């Protein structure tokens, strides 16, 4: 059982771990602790190595059939060029898949690299610097401003300590730490008596005792959650299912035709070659390659819009997304604290619209600039984010902080600490000493006896005191972090019992502001049928304020993680905002949505987001986030902009729609080839093979190539974001029926070519077969435009001009003409030159099929 270190007193923790603050551990204790609790190292997982990943690329049914077809083409048919082309397609797709999956294995390596490189520990009474990996449970560690926490620790003593835990908990503000125990049920983000590995001290210093190392730390627990396999995309699932169906159908048809031919007395060798030809006809060899090219082109388009895709098929998944679980800090907000409200007696205003002529405005600039430890660095002010926000609000609008501090030098101070919740600085002036005071509003108001009005200083009566507290509570209810400022002038310095009798000046509200483009992006996503849910480690009031500003709640409740953990999956999916969540909670939310059949995109930038990013269908990391989040994601936003996610969804939907068109085109074309082979063999088998295996492979290559790629390059129409994503899959039952009857019309035109060639033109079988081949090529190239226009007529369909498609079709027509009229083409593909009337007959039959499909598909869609 793990001890609740955060809820134990310092004395109890020291006793349990058998150490002392002043002396620390001795060498033997270090050895014993390491043997019992392990080293402070997050071991990289033993995931699949390169060889298993490579082997997995060849386990797909279609790939195996293609490999068999290549072997038969080479060793049996002696067509080594065809075999090489098939193998090249297989190797190309395997290479792309191998590279992408191998990169995914690096997420835990990035996580391990986040550990602090060194740590200061106390051993045998002396402070020494050791590599962080040598820190053990029970070690006494010392940390100060800028230090990375080496492991999980219980605070023993803290001075003005604030820690940036945003990467681990999602908390947008630096967290004040102290040594007093907190409730055992406190969530991770509220355990102010604890320090956690991979977080950073923003200000102050502390002594702490190490309570967990390596995989026992919160960071290590995240590493365990990252062991979850990345889920397959909807496209992967559907293409795999399609491959299995095509593979089974191919084998059955080939065996059936082979057996039927042998029973009818045809030579076994001839029927074997016919069966191979059928297999080649049934398999869309170019499907995998074309899909890869379309996805890669989509990757380029998304990169131009600042979305960097790390997994190709994630492009399609993003287009199918039905819910976005979005982090708040740095995603919907700027991850930069800013002063939002400034309240004086009878004056509530904003920094950007300060009234002129009010002496309190300048006074606030003076007090806020002096009672502040933020300092000017190379890229601006640095220090505690809250203090930086205050300085940026007043400099240079109200004062020049550098000159102000030079004029009123600090001679003493009572520093801020999480227990006192206030800070006082003392500065020399011409009239004595100025005491500048700030802190939690209740602390400042309680120690003030007067307030500054627009007309001067007045007594702070009970009514004014209550009014000031109400203002602070109002700001806090809006998700703002509140501070109050006061001052007094004294003749002599006396720190003892000096924090009293202040003049209350102002109450300030500070928050991480919403990104300017976020509201419109959220609205666009929701209008496109994509649910947007906020999942944050921040406080509920802060989350609600941001959600209200973005119109995210929409009547749904805001719940914190403790309440969420008691909910069922169906209840979880009815929540609009989750607050105070921990890494495991985010994964649970992802799983709850996925159980409903939703395609889930999860956004985030911190270490705490990584497990959920891995579990989601699409993990979207911020470019400015941690390496761990980026490595666990499938898409990285270079501009950290939520609006880019919506733009990427639009691109993904376009790609999904285009892939669906390509699948329809390729499968309907291949079905027509199978029908031609089966019917042609049954009716005309005595005259010769309807089409040779090499001819079928040639047809598939020129129609599955440039025309199919061109079809996949269609630009988005105006309706792509007009409603929910297209669901139900690519190969629905109605789609299969549509593809079959359209393929039948294409095959009918080709069968007509056999009749014209054999009995009208009275050609040799080789010439007749060339007419059939030509009709098939023309019919399929024309059919691509029927597929492109969907259920609309080709003549009335309106879409952006597709230059790539036109070039692909034109190039394929010219290539086929060359194959028919050239001696090289005649030799390689067994074609025969045709006369002009024969060319026109082929074109006419192809156009008859084209027109028939165009007319009937409109009725089919009604």
PDB file of C-alpha atoms in Angstrom, residues 248-258 275 278 282 674 678:
ATOM      1  CA  UNK A 248     -11.688 -14.321 -49.910  1.00  0.00           C
ATOM      2  CA  UNK A 249     -13.716 -13.443 -53.010  1.00  0.00           C
ATOM      3  CA  UNK A 250     -10.603 -13.605 -55.193  1.00  0.00           C
ATOM      4  CA  UNK A 251      -9.645 -17.057 -53.968  1.00  0.00           C
ATOM      5  CA  UNK A 252     -13.186 -18.403 -54.345  1.00  0.00           C
ATOM      6  CA  UNK A 253     -13.633 -17.052 -57.878  1.00  0.00           C
ATOM      7  CA  UNK A 254     -10.209 -18.245 -59.008  1.00  0.00           C
ATOM      8  CA  UNK A 255     -10.797 -21.743 -57.599  1.00  0.00           C
ATOM      9  CA  UNK A 256     -14.309 -21.844 -59.073  1.00  0.00           C
ATOM     10  CA  UNK A 257     -13.226 -20.824 -62.558  1.00  0.00           C
ATOM     11  CA  UNK A 258     -10.259 -23.198 -62.476  1.00  0.00           C
ATOM     12  CA  UNK A 275      -7.329 -18.192 -62.546  1.00  0.00           C
ATOM     13  CA  UNK A 278      -8.919 -13.435 -62.429  1.00  0.00           C
ATOM     14  CA  UNK A 282     -10.069  -8.790 -58.609  1.00  0.00           C
ATOM     15  CA  UNK A 674     -14.046  -9.891 -62.886  1.00  0.00           C
ATOM     16  CA  UNK A 678     -16.164 -14.814 -65.748  1.00  0.00           C
TER      17      UNK A 678
END
